[in-house]
């Protein structure tokens, strides 16, 4: 959902559940989630967002400023990089002693590739059992346009940058591609199968759409 305010668009997701009160949450990437009781109307949700719009915009601005500072630091000692949805200091991910920037970038990319291979492999083992499918080949690749793909010969590929995403988002991409082993097209049967394993898959899609650009270095 979204609301317009002073030429700015505020995008947010809604989670309905067994709760008494509506609340608004903003994560470290500026991703907005409204948690609301099951019976809450769309009008009530929009009203809550509009009532808190000043706080929301201020919070998002703070996050954007913080992320810009992080970008400036880059490959410095205090530089931070995403791993499984969390910001980590570079030295927590790779050895940073006595390397130039080019070497650090090369080593960090290798770290992400290995991390993605390990994590995706572990998650595939879980979900292929639930879906009763098995890919023929699994590859970790570099891509600027796709998070994952499935070919007609049962080959699955995953973008190494997924290692920067939270584990539940990685799970979504894994489930998505495994479901293509059952339904090659994005028809209703495909999305029903995805939803049967991950009912809130649209939130994960929204996360990638909103934060995909920041999952890089």
PDB file of C-alpha atoms in Angstrom:
ATOM      1  CA  UNK A   1       0.000   0.000   0.000  1.00  0.00           C
ATOM      2  CA  UNK A   2       1.056   3.602  -0.346  1.00  0.00           C
ATOM      3  CA  UNK A   3       0.060   7.122   0.598  1.00  0.00           C
ATOM      4  CA  UNK A   4       1.054  10.462  -0.966  1.00  0.00           C
ATOM      5  CA  UNK A   5       2.190  13.325   1.261  1.00  0.00           C
ATOM      6  CA  UNK A   6       3.634  16.628   0.016  1.00  0.00           C
ATOM      7  CA  UNK A   7       4.875  15.133  -3.269  1.00  0.00           C
ATOM      8  CA  UNK A   8       6.410  12.173  -1.419  1.00  0.00           C
ATOM      9  CA  UNK A   9       5.217   8.583  -1.670  1.00  0.00           C
ATOM     10  CA  UNK A  10       5.236   6.448   1.453  1.00  0.00           C
ATOM     11  CA  UNK A  11       5.158   2.729   0.647  1.00  0.00           C
ATOM     12  CA  UNK A  12       4.290   0.254   3.370  1.00  0.00           C
ATOM     13  CA  UNK A  13       3.135  -3.305   3.967  1.00  0.00           C
ATOM     14  CA  UNK A  14       0.368  -4.459   6.282  1.00  0.00           C
ATOM     15  CA  UNK A  15       0.488  -7.504   8.538  1.00  0.00           C
ATOM     16  CA  UNK A  16      -2.840  -8.598   9.982  1.00  0.00           C
ATOM     17  CA  UNK A  17      -2.837 -10.741  13.101  1.00  0.00           C
ATOM     18  CA  UNK A  18      -4.307 -11.551  16.482  1.00  0.00           C
ATOM     19  CA  UNK A  19      -3.434  -8.283  18.180  1.00  0.00           C
ATOM     20  CA  UNK A  20      -5.377  -5.573  19.987  1.00  0.00           C
ATOM     21  CA  UNK A  21      -3.720  -2.428  18.694  1.00  0.00           C
ATOM     22  CA  UNK A  22      -2.320  -1.109  15.431  1.00  0.00           C
ATOM     23  CA  UNK A  23       1.395  -0.261  15.381  1.00  0.00           C
ATOM     24  CA  UNK A  24       3.860   1.098  12.821  1.00  0.00           C
ATOM     25  CA  UNK A  25       7.373  -0.342  12.504  1.00  0.00           C
ATOM     26  CA  UNK A  26      10.309   0.966  10.453  1.00  0.00           C
ATOM     27  CA  UNK A  27      13.359  -1.284  10.073  1.00  0.00           C
ATOM     28  CA  UNK A  28      16.975  -0.220   9.596  1.00  0.00           C
ATOM     29  CA  UNK A  29      16.452   0.064   5.823  1.00  0.00           C
ATOM     30  CA  UNK A  30      13.390   2.302   6.054  1.00  0.00           C
ATOM     31  CA  UNK A  31      10.990  -0.557   5.280  1.00  0.00           C
ATOM     32  CA  UNK A  32       7.611   0.294   6.815  1.00  0.00           C
ATOM     33  CA  UNK A  33       5.266  -2.350   8.219  1.00  0.00           C
ATOM     34  CA  UNK A  34       1.869  -1.692   9.755  1.00  0.00           C
ATOM     35  CA  UNK A  35       0.852  -4.451  12.176  1.00  0.00           C
ATOM     36  CA  UNK A  36      -2.895  -4.389  12.638  1.00  0.00           C
ATOM     37  CA  UNK A  37      -5.764  -6.436  14.125  1.00  0.00           C
ATOM     38  CA  UNK A  38      -7.492  -8.670  11.586  1.00  0.00           C
ATOM     39  CA  UNK A  39     -10.642  -6.535  11.478  1.00  0.00           C
ATOM     40  CA  UNK A  40      -8.832  -3.239  10.782  1.00  0.00           C
ATOM     41  CA  UNK A  41     -10.190  -1.384   7.746  1.00  0.00           C
ATOM     42  CA  UNK A  42      -8.063   0.079   4.983  1.00  0.00           C
ATOM     43  CA  UNK A  43      -9.327   3.523   5.950  1.00  0.00           C
ATOM     44  CA  UNK A  44      -8.125   3.088   9.542  1.00  0.00           C
ATOM     45  CA  UNK A  45      -4.688   2.009   8.347  1.00  0.00           C
ATOM     46  CA  UNK A  46      -4.371   4.966   5.985  1.00  0.00           C
ATOM     47  CA  UNK A  47      -5.475   7.289   8.780  1.00  0.00           C
ATOM     48  CA  UNK A  48      -2.809   5.878  11.101  1.00  0.00           C
ATOM     49  CA  UNK A  49      -0.103   6.450   8.481  1.00  0.00           C
ATOM     50  CA  UNK A  50      -1.273   9.999   7.798  1.00  0.00           C
ATOM     51  CA  UNK A  51      -1.403  10.782  11.533  1.00  0.00           C
ATOM     52  CA  UNK A  52       2.209   9.656  11.941  1.00  0.00           C
ATOM     53  CA  UNK A  53       3.530  10.941   8.629  1.00  0.00           C
ATOM     54  CA  UNK A  54       5.887  13.521  10.190  1.00  0.00           C
ATOM     55  CA  UNK A  55       7.530  10.906  12.413  1.00  0.00           C
ATOM     56  CA  UNK A  56       7.748   8.451   9.502  1.00  0.00           C
ATOM     57  CA  UNK A  57       9.442  10.934   7.172  1.00  0.00           C
ATOM     58  CA  UNK A  58      11.879  12.040   9.880  1.00  0.00           C
ATOM     59  CA  UNK A  59      12.789   8.429  10.642  1.00  0.00           C
ATOM     60  CA  UNK A  60      13.313   7.595   6.969  1.00  0.00           C
ATOM     61  CA  UNK A  61      15.472  10.699   6.550  1.00  0.00           C
ATOM     62  CA  UNK A  62      17.641   9.640   9.498  1.00  0.00           C
ATOM     63  CA  UNK A  63      18.090   6.193   7.967  1.00  0.00           C
ATOM     64  CA  UNK A  64      18.978   7.630   4.551  1.00  0.00           C
ATOM     65  CA  UNK A  65      21.565   9.962   6.100  1.00  0.00           C
ATOM     66  CA  UNK A  66      23.087   7.077   8.043  1.00  0.00           C
ATOM     67  CA  UNK A  67      23.284   4.941   4.905  1.00  0.00           C
ATOM     68  CA  UNK A  68      24.955   7.749   2.962  1.00  0.00           C
ATOM     69  CA  UNK A  69      27.586   8.015   5.687  1.00  0.00           C
ATOM     70  CA  UNK A  70      28.125   4.269   5.393  1.00  0.00           C
ATOM     71  CA  UNK A  71      28.590   4.579   1.620  1.00  0.00           C
ATOM     72  CA  UNK A  72      31.191   7.303   2.099  1.00  0.00           C
ATOM     73  CA  UNK A  73      33.148   5.108   4.511  1.00  0.00           C
ATOM     74  CA  UNK A  74      33.235   2.357   1.896  1.00  0.00           C
ATOM     75  CA  UNK A  75      36.250   0.135   2.302  1.00  0.00           C
ATOM     76  CA  UNK A  76      37.668   2.071   5.219  1.00  0.00           C
ATOM     77  CA  UNK A  77      38.284   0.467   8.610  1.00  0.00           C
ATOM     78  CA  UNK A  78      34.811   1.422   9.834  1.00  0.00           C
ATOM     79  CA  UNK A  79      33.044   0.550   6.583  1.00  0.00           C
ATOM     80  CA  UNK A  80      29.906  -1.560   6.978  1.00  0.00           C
ATOM     81  CA  UNK A  81      28.451  -4.117   4.598  1.00  0.00           C
ATOM     82  CA  UNK A  82      25.285  -6.192   4.588  1.00  0.00           C
ATOM     83  CA  UNK A  83      25.328  -9.899   5.370  1.00  0.00           C
ATOM     84  CA  UNK A  84      22.132 -11.890   5.881  1.00  0.00           C
ATOM     85  CA  UNK A  85      20.212  -8.676   6.478  1.00  0.00           C
ATOM     86  CA  UNK A  86      22.567  -7.206   9.065  1.00  0.00           C
ATOM     87  CA  UNK A  87      25.207  -4.510   8.749  1.00  0.00           C
ATOM     88  CA  UNK A  88      28.664  -5.811   9.654  1.00  0.00           C
ATOM     89  CA  UNK A  89      32.049  -4.154   9.789  1.00  0.00           C
ATOM     90  CA  UNK A  90      34.213  -5.200   6.857  1.00  0.00           C
ATOM     91  CA  UNK A  91      36.756  -6.837   9.165  1.00  0.00           C
ATOM     92  CA  UNK A  92      33.974  -9.068  10.544  1.00  0.00           C
ATOM     93  CA  UNK A  93      33.478 -10.552   7.080  1.00  0.00           C
ATOM     94  CA  UNK A  94      36.973 -10.741   5.612  1.00  0.00           C
ATOM     95  CA  UNK A  95      40.610 -10.187   6.522  1.00  0.00           C
ATOM     96  CA  UNK A  96      41.318  -6.478   6.058  1.00  0.00           C
ATOM     97  CA  UNK A  97      44.972  -6.417   7.037  1.00  0.00           C
ATOM     98  CA  UNK A  98      47.364  -4.890   4.511  1.00  0.00           C
ATOM     99  CA  UNK A  99      45.159  -5.094   1.419  1.00  0.00           C
ATOM    100  CA  UNK A 100      44.370  -2.399  -1.128  1.00  0.00           C
ATOM    101  CA  UNK A 101      40.774  -1.541  -2.058  1.00  0.00           C
ATOM    102  CA  UNK A 102      40.766  -3.633  -5.239  1.00  0.00           C
ATOM    103  CA  UNK A 103      41.872  -6.727  -3.327  1.00  0.00           C
ATOM    104  CA  UNK A 104      39.350  -6.102  -0.559  1.00  0.00           C
ATOM    105  CA  UNK A 105      36.532  -5.842  -3.108  1.00  0.00           C
ATOM    106  CA  UNK A 106      37.665  -9.067  -4.758  1.00  0.00           C
ATOM    107  CA  UNK A 107      37.836 -10.878  -1.429  1.00  0.00           C
ATOM    108  CA  UNK A 108      34.477  -9.515  -0.289  1.00  0.00           C
ATOM    109  CA  UNK A 109      32.831 -10.708  -3.496  1.00  0.00           C
ATOM    110  CA  UNK A 110      34.349 -14.160  -2.957  1.00  0.00           C
ATOM    111  CA  UNK A 111      32.988 -14.119   0.601  1.00  0.00           C
ATOM    112  CA  UNK A 112      29.477 -13.325  -0.637  1.00  0.00           C
ATOM    113  CA  UNK A 113      29.621 -16.025  -3.308  1.00  0.00           C
ATOM    114  CA  UNK A 114      30.673 -18.662  -0.786  1.00  0.00           C
ATOM    115  CA  UNK A 115      28.122 -17.464   1.771  1.00  0.00           C
ATOM    116  CA  UNK A 116      25.345 -17.501  -0.825  1.00  0.00           C
ATOM    117  CA  UNK A 117      26.305 -20.996  -1.992  1.00  0.00           C
ATOM    118  CA  UNK A 118      26.252 -22.327   1.569  1.00  0.00           C
ATOM    119  CA  UNK A 119      23.031 -20.595   2.617  1.00  0.00           C
ATOM    120  CA  UNK A 120      21.087 -21.347  -0.558  1.00  0.00           C
ATOM    121  CA  UNK A 121      22.222 -24.960  -0.436  1.00  0.00           C
ATOM    122  CA  UNK A 122      20.975 -25.321   3.133  1.00  0.00           C
ATOM    123  CA  UNK A 123      17.612 -23.689   2.385  1.00  0.00           C
ATOM    124  CA  UNK A 124      17.060 -25.735  -0.779  1.00  0.00           C
ATOM    125  CA  UNK A 125      17.437 -28.955   1.224  1.00  0.00           C
ATOM    126  CA  UNK A 126      14.624 -27.794   3.488  1.00  0.00           C
ATOM    127  CA  UNK A 127      12.153 -26.643   0.862  1.00  0.00           C
ATOM    128  CA  UNK A 128      12.745 -29.256  -1.816  1.00  0.00           C
ATOM    129  CA  UNK A 129      11.482 -31.817   0.686  1.00  0.00           C
ATOM    130  CA  UNK A 130       8.297 -29.819   1.273  1.00  0.00           C
ATOM    131  CA  UNK A 131       7.727 -29.285  -2.444  1.00  0.00           C
ATOM    132  CA  UNK A 132       8.880 -32.800  -3.431  1.00  0.00           C
ATOM    133  CA  UNK A 133      11.162 -31.483  -6.165  1.00  0.00           C
ATOM    134  CA  UNK A 134      14.889 -31.631  -6.800  1.00  0.00           C
ATOM    135  CA  UNK A 135      16.913 -29.341  -9.072  1.00  0.00           C
ATOM    136  CA  UNK A 136      19.463 -30.904 -11.396  1.00  0.00           C
ATOM    137  CA  UNK A 137      22.073 -28.140 -11.019  1.00  0.00           C
ATOM    138  CA  UNK A 138      22.468 -25.195  -8.628  1.00  0.00           C
ATOM    139  CA  UNK A 139      24.752 -22.278  -9.523  1.00  0.00           C
ATOM    140  CA  UNK A 140      25.650 -18.979  -7.875  1.00  0.00           C
ATOM    141  CA  UNK A 141      26.055 -16.212 -10.446  1.00  0.00           C
ATOM    142  CA  UNK A 142      26.474 -12.458 -10.799  1.00  0.00           C
ATOM    143  CA  UNK A 143      23.441 -10.644 -12.171  1.00  0.00           C
ATOM    144  CA  UNK A 144      22.208  -7.059 -12.274  1.00  0.00           C
ATOM    145  CA  UNK A 145      18.614  -7.955 -13.166  1.00  0.00           C
ATOM    146  CA  UNK A 146      17.632 -11.264 -11.524  1.00  0.00           C
ATOM    147  CA  UNK A 147      17.752 -12.704  -8.025  1.00  0.00           C
ATOM    148  CA  UNK A 148      17.215 -16.215  -9.312  1.00  0.00           C
ATOM    149  CA  UNK A 149      16.171 -18.222 -12.338  1.00  0.00           C
ATOM    150  CA  UNK A 150      15.035 -21.694 -13.347  1.00  0.00           C
ATOM    151  CA  UNK A 151      15.704 -23.240 -16.768  1.00  0.00           C
ATOM    152  CA  UNK A 152      13.752 -25.955 -18.558  1.00  0.00           C
ATOM    153  CA  UNK A 153      16.552 -28.441 -17.834  1.00  0.00           C
ATOM    154  CA  UNK A 154      15.986 -27.976 -14.054  1.00  0.00           C
ATOM    155  CA  UNK A 155      18.990 -25.740 -13.506  1.00  0.00           C
ATOM    156  CA  UNK A 156      18.583 -23.129 -10.765  1.00  0.00           C
ATOM    157  CA  UNK A 157      20.770 -20.036 -10.531  1.00  0.00           C
ATOM    158  CA  UNK A 158      20.957 -17.532  -7.682  1.00  0.00           C
ATOM    159  CA  UNK A 159      22.466 -14.056  -7.550  1.00  0.00           C
ATOM    160  CA  UNK A 160      25.394 -13.989  -5.103  1.00  0.00           C
ATOM    161  CA  UNK A 161      24.102 -10.651  -3.756  1.00  0.00           C
ATOM    162  CA  UNK A 162      21.332 -12.610  -2.023  1.00  0.00           C
ATOM    163  CA  UNK A 163      23.887 -13.239   0.727  1.00  0.00           C
ATOM    164  CA  UNK A 164      23.216  -9.647   1.776  1.00  0.00           C
ATOM    165  CA  UNK A 165      19.474 -10.261   2.288  1.00  0.00           C
ATOM    166  CA  UNK A 166      17.717 -11.475   5.453  1.00  0.00           C
ATOM    167  CA  UNK A 167      17.339 -15.253   5.573  1.00  0.00           C
ATOM    168  CA  UNK A 168      13.558 -15.077   5.095  1.00  0.00           C
ATOM    169  CA  UNK A 169      14.056 -13.134   1.863  1.00  0.00           C
ATOM    170  CA  UNK A 170      16.567 -15.727   0.651  1.00  0.00           C
ATOM    171  CA  UNK A 171      13.956 -18.353   1.513  1.00  0.00           C
ATOM    172  CA  UNK A 172      11.443 -16.583  -0.729  1.00  0.00           C
ATOM    173  CA  UNK A 173      13.777 -16.622  -3.735  1.00  0.00           C
ATOM    174  CA  UNK A 174      14.610 -20.288  -3.084  1.00  0.00           C
ATOM    175  CA  UNK A 175      10.925 -21.227  -2.833  1.00  0.00           C
ATOM    176  CA  UNK A 176      10.118 -19.160  -5.923  1.00  0.00           C
ATOM    177  CA  UNK A 177      12.677 -20.958  -8.069  1.00  0.00           C
ATOM    178  CA  UNK A 178      11.863 -24.402  -6.688  1.00  0.00           C
ATOM    179  CA  UNK A 179       8.191 -23.813  -7.517  1.00  0.00           C
ATOM    180  CA  UNK A 180       9.225 -23.174 -11.112  1.00  0.00           C
ATOM    181  CA  UNK A 181      10.250 -26.828 -11.245  1.00  0.00           C
ATOM    182  CA  UNK A 182       6.513 -27.497 -10.923  1.00  0.00           C
ATOM    183  CA  UNK A 183       5.147 -24.513 -12.854  1.00  0.00           C
ATOM    184  CA  UNK A 184       7.427 -22.765 -15.344  1.00  0.00           C
ATOM    185  CA  UNK A 185       5.060 -19.818 -15.781  1.00  0.00           C
ATOM    186  CA  UNK A 186       3.845 -17.276 -13.249  1.00  0.00           C
ATOM    187  CA  UNK A 187       0.261 -18.496 -13.449  1.00  0.00           C
ATOM    188  CA  UNK A 188      -2.232 -18.854 -10.604  1.00  0.00           C
ATOM    189  CA  UNK A 189      -1.102 -22.406  -9.868  1.00  0.00           C
ATOM    190  CA  UNK A 190       2.465 -21.177  -9.448  1.00  0.00           C
ATOM    191  CA  UNK A 191       1.583 -18.406  -7.008  1.00  0.00           C
ATOM    192  CA  UNK A 192      -0.763 -20.679  -5.056  1.00  0.00           C
ATOM    193  CA  UNK A 193       2.117 -23.118  -4.618  1.00  0.00           C
ATOM    194  CA  UNK A 194       4.473 -20.354  -3.500  1.00  0.00           C
ATOM    195  CA  UNK A 195       1.824 -19.075  -1.083  1.00  0.00           C
ATOM    196  CA  UNK A 196       1.252 -22.538   0.349  1.00  0.00           C
ATOM    197  CA  UNK A 197       4.851 -22.538   1.616  1.00  0.00           C
ATOM    198  CA  UNK A 198       5.246 -18.817   2.280  1.00  0.00           C
ATOM    199  CA  UNK A 199       1.895 -17.014   2.729  1.00  0.00           C
ATOM    200  CA  UNK A 200       3.559 -13.586   3.124  1.00  0.00           C
ATOM    201  CA  UNK A 201       5.706 -13.881  -0.008  1.00  0.00           C
ATOM    202  CA  UNK A 202       4.499 -10.493  -1.268  1.00  0.00           C
ATOM    203  CA  UNK A 203       6.284  -8.824   1.632  1.00  0.00           C
ATOM    204  CA  UNK A 204       9.534 -10.477   0.571  1.00  0.00           C
ATOM    205  CA  UNK A 205       8.980  -9.318  -3.019  1.00  0.00           C
ATOM    206  CA  UNK A 206       8.419  -5.791  -1.731  1.00  0.00           C
ATOM    207  CA  UNK A 207      11.605  -5.983   0.332  1.00  0.00           C
ATOM    208  CA  UNK A 208      13.681  -6.866  -2.731  1.00  0.00           C
ATOM    209  CA  UNK A 209      12.016  -4.147  -4.778  1.00  0.00           C
ATOM    210  CA  UNK A 210      12.676  -1.550  -2.096  1.00  0.00           C
ATOM    211  CA  UNK A 211      16.110  -2.583  -0.882  1.00  0.00           C
ATOM    212  CA  UNK A 212      17.651  -4.411  -3.824  1.00  0.00           C
ATOM    213  CA  UNK A 213      19.646  -1.345  -4.842  1.00  0.00           C
ATOM    214  CA  UNK A 214      21.367  -1.239  -1.449  1.00  0.00           C
ATOM    215  CA  UNK A 215      22.428  -4.872  -1.691  1.00  0.00           C
ATOM    216  CA  UNK A 216      25.643  -4.042  -3.513  1.00  0.00           C
ATOM    217  CA  UNK A 217      29.121  -2.657  -2.878  1.00  0.00           C
TER     218      UNK A 217
END
